[in-house]
């Protein structure tokens, strides 16, 4: 038996961070389709993110991406966010969109390029100091396309060196979240291809180095919830980049491809104590709305995470433990599935009303006229996109 | 025992088509790295392709891509090619790089978009009439990103309708090659995801509809040589788009990721009679040199196909058949591997010299000064890239 | 808006066939764990299957497997089934468990082995004549483990020859369902690896040759519902072997690994008219309860299929079509997900009560004492297992 | 430029361990095909292994498997091996073939089963004391088939406890090699699914805990050579279980499925210093000859590893480093491929003659009459198989 009130309280506390780049245009290597009303500045991206929080109540922060969100005055940007009812969250670095990085950034065979990349990472910590952000997110596209192209081990040495330098620079209340990814854009070898590699580097550096799990970055068949459970046990789960995929790093809306997997992940988070604020697990979205409207896509994604969380919280822990200890495979599975099969939408609607929100965030957003307004306002100027 | 002379004769006849777009800049969704000396016009792409033929002797044709290679006068373009010692090969269509195609081209729910896409396909046949090309290559990025987004079956109806219209328009000596691809850019459902789907459509239409196998377009674990053998047996293998991959549609140089697989594919081609000119199997490259020099990358790729073909031709067919019929698993495998393990580079060097070529095409190309010349000549103007 | 009454009527008509072998012991190559109360004879397997029907009301037939269910008198076996309230369904053939079949059955290089295998297949049709079964299920483990081991094309010729001989033998009201599988037990090349291969053979033979989709037999990333939609459009979907998998052919309980996928499959069945009795789509389970109790596992599996079907029937077809035609990606997906997110268990409980059944089949089965009874009764003798 | 003499010296020192179970019958869950002349006792398995060493000269040790190779007197077994010219190598444990282990061994929810499993592991160390073996190989089939079945984290606690107890028991010159595997026989969650999990446990325990890489135990697309390079850098690569696969854990002959991958792995071993005896990297075969003759299959496998090693040793390290440092992608790849494309069979034939061996081990074995002799001698009695 689970206590609905406790479930609601937990859901009320949930904080899901949306990424500034999700509001701009994005696409595949084949085509970036332009959408109307897309923001043209970092400020407008924050405005859009604030809408997601306005209608869901659980998306109070926005991740920024440097240099895509570079401004002269980050304190002013933070103030702009505050004015809109949100705050600036993780600072994401970008060492993959400069011609110099063709053969890598911090693992590049050329020391000058490595230096340039490291300087960018350190600059990002400077920005964190101004925005008050706790988390630095590190994703490296570094890797090679052809066997023999570069030395795998030497690249690890260079990676270790760069990470140590960044770690050294972090303030007492700052940390970095180290991402890993199987492939893309590197197609033979990626320097941090899996959780094991990120974990090994983080363990050596210390508590301010944590692993971040992007749910789209694994080999087919990978049991992601195992990784979540394992990292939580080790005290090394820094957070999530949520999205979903059928094939590769598809960056679809979280929960769209395999809602049962999302539930299993959230169950392990809850089970492992990762839902408690104290553990510092950050719940972030990182996805691309290539063909669907962006703000609405983010709202839907936030709701998908909420629903999976609600189901995870509804698992009858006592009954589950009893069945597991008895070795009753079907009963344990049945208890688990019972929570998953529950329709939690009424409970969430109720919660929203208790929070003073419309029970249906998508309908409320559509009715708000925000989209029509920004389409009109933003029709001139350069729409932001991945890389701008 | 195989006859080296016969092997050489077969290799001398080989024709590998290079694609115009391989000479321009390309990349991933994260970044297109600019290279120096990249062509600015369709004519310059042909000039580059001619270099590949000049040094390898087996790349006499260039595939074009409409609209990337759109010109006012295709007969003049064909004449330009002829002057450079090559000819225009397959015409590739592009119904994926216009904002109208966001939800599909020939399978789009909007009939106006479908009409536009079909008109483009028919225009490509007009161009074939002018260039004298035999093959129309059809690749559709059509598909959906989300379950429920569109009706899978209705999209098949639309696909069938468009293919029938194109088929109808083909001249007596023309045919289309229908490509399939598991995913990307569509991330939930692709309208032609596998050889079975392309095959089923082609069988209904008739002999001028053939399946083309892009070696990077399959699910993990797919046995591509089985598909090759199967389609040859059915008389439905139109050709190849060669490239290689470790993960998804990586579009690396053919033979770079799994040279043994390329050998097995070429063996099935030879075994199934697909190497005979009469069967009309087209051997085309379709790859992206994101980080390596493009002309040199194409030369290397052509050589990789040659080497795999040479090994396939060296398989001792009699010994293999005897071992297979005797059920001698290890002996049959040993006969097969014996050919693969042979170093065929001396034989190919010899062949090149007999053909009046330098034995080492890469070295000869490097020594030619062509690269330095085009870097200087092409430094102004807009470099061609995927989409230009 | 969907009509609950119509949904219930459709669910009442549902027929899910359970396989006799699911009631016996099964396992992996590492170990077959023995369970208590496992049947020792074909009759006892039918007794167990009858329990599944007794408590679910929608599992009225049992597939048999020859030679595992070989008896002297098949008419008597059919009578035994009838007496227990069920009937004999598809006849499954087994040409993989004899030492002669080490290098293949109908595609074996040795003509004597091929003849033996074909004779077995024809014998199975004789049995169908006696049991009154409509469907012959053909699964071939045929394939090779090593490149070069045997000739891919020659094996297709042999496959085609055998299938033609079986087809010829079928009575007017009989048909065969041709299965495909990517790999296992063959580890390099399987003679029927994918739906395309089965489809191509079936198309040539005629309407009595149909493709059967085993949901565990695909490459990672395969969109199974696409195949279902495609085959239904072609009139070539003969049925399903349901089970689920996280990795390979895991043969877990259907709906256990990816319930959303099962819903999508059932949606395409409904959408394509495959749920109508007239189309002859057979819904069969084919799974292994390696570690969970077998009868209870089958009951749970039947319920999982029911739930997915109920959700598929609840999709608001009008709203979905409207959103699809409008190109409203998020709305179309939302309509689709709305049905999936519905908790259909109350509706199914209601339906069961209307059918005179207990609303909770698992609880009713557990309370029945059947398990305890067979554990006592069957403690002597040889427990049936895969292969016995 | 590489020095052929140095290459030969290195190859002469190579030691590849064959596993006793490879000489017995094995198969898939569908069928174990019986072969003639298969050993009936641990002694006969060693006799067969001695043949592999006799003809290759580089397979001087045999791994044993407890309880499959349980004998009363292990010192006598070691003496038997010595008499045959080989020695006993790693001791492999088996905690997966007892009905008690249905829900796991050391991670079983039942403490009594865990105790039993641990006792077996400790017994294996006792055996090592008697055989003089250095390495204890630990592979756990532990895992779950269904979400919710057991608690992922609690199972990690139990795993850690068992590993610590075994570690504690190891003598000064002993170590354990901890294996990992993505799936099979567990089909939802495996307790040690990837190198990261094994690595994390080993790091905590200390230098006598090392990771072993079974080349068939990864998710599709995993870059195994990256793992090898990474673990060598960390001083945590204990050794290899070599085999090859196209799909899952196919356990085919090493080098049969992707010889280029094997070369890349051996290159990283050489590059990372893992080929030096001092690093203690163990090169073991672990494969199943389901359809091919077993001794001959082992000989072929040993030769495949030799050939890959020879090619890896032939890589021109200076030229490679120069190209890598210059960022010359194609030249670096060309240097690497040049070694791979070399036909090393003549060099190995020469080496064998220098070692007093026949240049063609397979031919020599066939000519020896050993097979015919054991077929005759062993025709009565119970053939050994996986599990016996």
PDB file of C-alpha atoms in Angstrom, chain C residues 54-190:
ATOM      1  CA  UNK C  54     -10.753 -22.024 -17.930  1.00  0.00           C
ATOM      2  CA  UNK C  55      -9.600 -18.883 -16.141  1.00  0.00           C
ATOM      3  CA  UNK C  56      -9.167 -16.477 -19.046  1.00  0.00           C
ATOM      4  CA  UNK C  57     -11.913 -17.614 -21.407  1.00  0.00           C
ATOM      5  CA  UNK C  58      -9.912 -16.582 -24.460  1.00  0.00           C
ATOM      6  CA  UNK C  59      -7.398 -19.407 -24.908  1.00  0.00           C
ATOM      7  CA  UNK C  60      -9.492 -22.165 -26.490  1.00  0.00           C
ATOM      8  CA  UNK C  61      -6.779 -23.922 -28.488  1.00  0.00           C
ATOM      9  CA  UNK C  62      -3.398 -25.539 -27.958  1.00  0.00           C
ATOM     10  CA  UNK C  63      -0.624 -25.745 -30.502  1.00  0.00           C
ATOM     11  CA  UNK C  64       1.121 -29.096 -30.681  1.00  0.00           C
ATOM     12  CA  UNK C  65       4.672 -29.876 -31.612  1.00  0.00           C
ATOM     13  CA  UNK C  66       5.734 -32.955 -33.497  1.00  0.00           C
ATOM     14  CA  UNK C  67       7.537 -35.089 -32.404  1.00  0.00           C
ATOM     15  CA  UNK C  68       7.303 -33.718 -28.856  1.00  0.00           C
ATOM     16  CA  UNK C  69       3.571 -34.404 -28.853  1.00  0.00           C
ATOM     17  CA  UNK C  70       3.641 -37.536 -30.944  1.00  0.00           C
ATOM     18  CA  UNK C  71       0.871 -39.977 -30.064  1.00  0.00           C
ATOM     19  CA  UNK C  72      -0.488 -43.056 -31.719  1.00  0.00           C
ATOM     20  CA  UNK C  73      -3.959 -41.705 -32.115  1.00  0.00           C
ATOM     21  CA  UNK C  74      -4.338 -38.000 -32.911  1.00  0.00           C
ATOM     22  CA  UNK C  75      -8.102 -38.258 -33.119  1.00  0.00           C
ATOM     23  CA  UNK C  76      -8.060 -39.488 -29.543  1.00  0.00           C
ATOM     24  CA  UNK C  77      -5.816 -36.587 -28.584  1.00  0.00           C
ATOM     25  CA  UNK C  78      -8.257 -34.198 -30.225  1.00  0.00           C
ATOM     26  CA  UNK C  79     -11.081 -35.845 -28.312  1.00  0.00           C
ATOM     27  CA  UNK C  80      -9.132 -35.488 -25.105  1.00  0.00           C
ATOM     28  CA  UNK C  81      -8.742 -31.775 -25.805  1.00  0.00           C
ATOM     29  CA  UNK C  82     -12.419 -31.392 -26.572  1.00  0.00           C
ATOM     30  CA  UNK C  83     -13.289 -33.082 -23.333  1.00  0.00           C
ATOM     31  CA  UNK C  84     -11.133 -30.556 -21.495  1.00  0.00           C
ATOM     32  CA  UNK C  85     -12.898 -27.690 -23.250  1.00  0.00           C
ATOM     33  CA  UNK C  86     -10.186 -26.831 -25.725  1.00  0.00           C
ATOM     34  CA  UNK C  87      -9.106 -27.916 -29.191  1.00  0.00           C
ATOM     35  CA  UNK C  88      -5.873 -28.658 -30.984  1.00  0.00           C
ATOM     36  CA  UNK C  89      -4.590 -25.707 -32.942  1.00  0.00           C
ATOM     37  CA  UNK C  90      -1.546 -25.298 -35.131  1.00  0.00           C
ATOM     38  CA  UNK C  91       0.754 -28.219 -35.764  1.00  0.00           C
ATOM     39  CA  UNK C  92       4.380 -27.253 -35.282  1.00  0.00           C
ATOM     40  CA  UNK C  93       7.137 -29.149 -36.991  1.00  0.00           C
ATOM     41  CA  UNK C  94      10.531 -29.960 -35.644  1.00  0.00           C
ATOM     42  CA  UNK C  95      13.383 -30.597 -37.990  1.00  0.00           C
ATOM     43  CA  UNK C  96      16.141 -29.446 -35.671  1.00  0.00           C
ATOM     44  CA  UNK C  97      16.512 -32.049 -32.954  1.00  0.00           C
ATOM     45  CA  UNK C  98      18.002 -34.968 -34.721  1.00  0.00           C
ATOM     46  CA  UNK C  99      21.739 -35.450 -35.190  1.00  0.00           C
ATOM     47  CA  UNK C 100      21.128 -35.646 -38.934  1.00  0.00           C
ATOM     48  CA  UNK C 101      20.123 -32.004 -38.926  1.00  0.00           C
ATOM     49  CA  UNK C 102      23.459 -30.657 -37.708  1.00  0.00           C
ATOM     50  CA  UNK C 103      24.093 -28.922 -41.030  1.00  0.00           C
ATOM     51  CA  UNK C 104      20.476 -28.185 -41.819  1.00  0.00           C
ATOM     52  CA  UNK C 105      17.214 -29.922 -42.589  1.00  0.00           C
ATOM     53  CA  UNK C 106      15.494 -28.952 -45.834  1.00  0.00           C
ATOM     54  CA  UNK C 107      18.553 -26.947 -46.890  1.00  0.00           C
ATOM     55  CA  UNK C 108      21.104 -29.570 -45.871  1.00  0.00           C
ATOM     56  CA  UNK C 109      23.727 -30.251 -48.545  1.00  0.00           C
ATOM     57  CA  UNK C 110      22.913 -33.951 -48.211  1.00  0.00           C
ATOM     58  CA  UNK C 111      19.820 -34.926 -50.233  1.00  0.00           C
ATOM     59  CA  UNK C 112      19.035 -37.817 -47.908  1.00  0.00           C
ATOM     60  CA  UNK C 113      18.703 -35.492 -44.959  1.00  0.00           C
ATOM     61  CA  UNK C 114      16.567 -33.138 -46.992  1.00  0.00           C
ATOM     62  CA  UNK C 115      14.287 -36.025 -47.896  1.00  0.00           C
ATOM     63  CA  UNK C 116      13.999 -37.044 -44.259  1.00  0.00           C
ATOM     64  CA  UNK C 117      13.112 -33.521 -43.230  1.00  0.00           C
ATOM     65  CA  UNK C 118      10.542 -33.148 -45.966  1.00  0.00           C
ATOM     66  CA  UNK C 119       8.964 -36.448 -45.001  1.00  0.00           C
ATOM     67  CA  UNK C 120       8.562 -35.100 -41.492  1.00  0.00           C
ATOM     68  CA  UNK C 121       6.865 -31.985 -42.779  1.00  0.00           C
ATOM     69  CA  UNK C 122       4.484 -34.031 -44.877  1.00  0.00           C
ATOM     70  CA  UNK C 123       3.755 -36.284 -41.918  1.00  0.00           C
ATOM     71  CA  UNK C 124       2.733 -33.167 -40.021  1.00  0.00           C
ATOM     72  CA  UNK C 125       0.102 -32.466 -42.658  1.00  0.00           C
ATOM     73  CA  UNK C 126      -1.163 -36.009 -42.190  1.00  0.00           C
ATOM     74  CA  UNK C 127      -1.526 -35.211 -38.516  1.00  0.00           C
ATOM     75  CA  UNK C 128      -3.388 -32.018 -39.341  1.00  0.00           C
ATOM     76  CA  UNK C 129      -5.841 -34.096 -41.318  1.00  0.00           C
ATOM     77  CA  UNK C 130      -6.500 -36.074 -38.162  1.00  0.00           C
ATOM     78  CA  UNK C 131      -6.585 -33.220 -35.680  1.00  0.00           C
ATOM     79  CA  UNK C 132      -8.551 -30.956 -37.979  1.00  0.00           C
ATOM     80  CA  UNK C 133      -5.918 -28.252 -37.650  1.00  0.00           C
ATOM     81  CA  UNK C 134      -5.862 -25.456 -40.163  1.00  0.00           C
ATOM     82  CA  UNK C 135      -2.311 -24.233 -39.657  1.00  0.00           C
ATOM     83  CA  UNK C 136       1.055 -25.849 -40.176  1.00  0.00           C
ATOM     84  CA  UNK C 137       3.783 -23.818 -38.571  1.00  0.00           C
ATOM     85  CA  UNK C 138       7.149 -24.068 -40.221  1.00  0.00           C
ATOM     86  CA  UNK C 139      10.226 -22.930 -38.433  1.00  0.00           C
ATOM     87  CA  UNK C 140      13.604 -23.931 -39.745  1.00  0.00           C
ATOM     88  CA  UNK C 141      16.714 -23.673 -37.652  1.00  0.00           C
ATOM     89  CA  UNK C 142      18.614 -24.083 -40.911  1.00  0.00           C
ATOM     90  CA  UNK C 143      21.618 -21.918 -41.501  1.00  0.00           C
ATOM     91  CA  UNK C 144      25.371 -21.857 -41.201  1.00  0.00           C
ATOM     92  CA  UNK C 145      27.838 -20.885 -38.500  1.00  0.00           C
ATOM     93  CA  UNK C 146      30.808 -19.948 -40.631  1.00  0.00           C
ATOM     94  CA  UNK C 147      31.322 -17.895 -43.770  1.00  0.00           C
ATOM     95  CA  UNK C 148      31.898 -20.270 -46.660  1.00  0.00           C
ATOM     96  CA  UNK C 149      30.393 -23.216 -44.793  1.00  0.00           C
ATOM     97  CA  UNK C 150      27.693 -23.699 -47.390  1.00  0.00           C
ATOM     98  CA  UNK C 151      26.328 -21.964 -50.445  1.00  0.00           C
ATOM     99  CA  UNK C 152      23.715 -19.371 -49.511  1.00  0.00           C
ATOM    100  CA  UNK C 153      22.028 -19.480 -52.869  1.00  0.00           C
ATOM    101  CA  UNK C 154      21.950 -23.238 -53.239  1.00  0.00           C
ATOM    102  CA  UNK C 155      20.303 -23.397 -49.844  1.00  0.00           C
ATOM    103  CA  UNK C 156      17.592 -21.047 -51.089  1.00  0.00           C
ATOM    104  CA  UNK C 157      16.983 -23.348 -54.014  1.00  0.00           C
ATOM    105  CA  UNK C 158      16.603 -26.254 -51.624  1.00  0.00           C
ATOM    106  CA  UNK C 159      14.322 -24.226 -49.346  1.00  0.00           C
ATOM    107  CA  UNK C 160      12.109 -23.289 -52.286  1.00  0.00           C
ATOM    108  CA  UNK C 161      11.891 -26.918 -53.370  1.00  0.00           C
ATOM    109  CA  UNK C 162      10.836 -28.126 -49.935  1.00  0.00           C
ATOM    110  CA  UNK C 163       8.289 -25.380 -49.425  1.00  0.00           C
ATOM    111  CA  UNK C 164       6.735 -26.128 -52.817  1.00  0.00           C
ATOM    112  CA  UNK C 165       6.399 -29.792 -51.914  1.00  0.00           C
ATOM    113  CA  UNK C 166       4.679 -28.984 -48.639  1.00  0.00           C
ATOM    114  CA  UNK C 167       2.441 -26.414 -50.272  1.00  0.00           C
ATOM    115  CA  UNK C 168       1.370 -28.971 -52.815  1.00  0.00           C
ATOM    116  CA  UNK C 169       0.367 -31.361 -50.061  1.00  0.00           C
ATOM    117  CA  UNK C 170      -1.875 -28.894 -48.195  1.00  0.00           C
ATOM    118  CA  UNK C 171      -5.612 -29.473 -48.234  1.00  0.00           C
ATOM    119  CA  UNK C 172      -8.089 -26.835 -49.296  1.00  0.00           C
ATOM    120  CA  UNK C 173      -8.677 -25.598 -45.776  1.00  0.00           C
ATOM    121  CA  UNK C 174      -5.093 -25.829 -44.707  1.00  0.00           C
ATOM    122  CA  UNK C 175      -2.240 -23.402 -44.948  1.00  0.00           C
ATOM    123  CA  UNK C 176       1.272 -23.056 -43.704  1.00  0.00           C
ATOM    124  CA  UNK C 177       2.699 -20.241 -41.650  1.00  0.00           C
ATOM    125  CA  UNK C 178       6.330 -19.593 -42.489  1.00  0.00           C
ATOM    126  CA  UNK C 179       8.437 -18.307 -39.661  1.00  0.00           C
ATOM    127  CA  UNK C 180      11.680 -16.354 -39.925  1.00  0.00           C
ATOM    128  CA  UNK C 181      14.379 -15.658 -37.399  1.00  0.00           C
ATOM    129  CA  UNK C 182      17.521 -13.587 -37.463  1.00  0.00           C
ATOM    130  CA  UNK C 183      19.788 -16.048 -35.695  1.00  0.00           C
ATOM    131  CA  UNK C 184      20.021 -18.898 -33.209  1.00  0.00           C
ATOM    132  CA  UNK C 185      20.803 -21.700 -33.482  1.00  0.00           C
ATOM    133  CA  UNK C 186      22.601 -20.643 -36.682  1.00  0.00           C
ATOM    134  CA  UNK C 187      25.162 -17.966 -35.907  1.00  0.00           C
ATOM    135  CA  UNK C 188      26.374 -16.725 -39.250  1.00  0.00           C
ATOM    136  CA  UNK C 189      23.562 -17.076 -41.766  1.00  0.00           C
ATOM    137  CA  UNK C 190      20.009 -18.209 -41.287  1.00  0.00           C
TER     138      UNK C 190
END
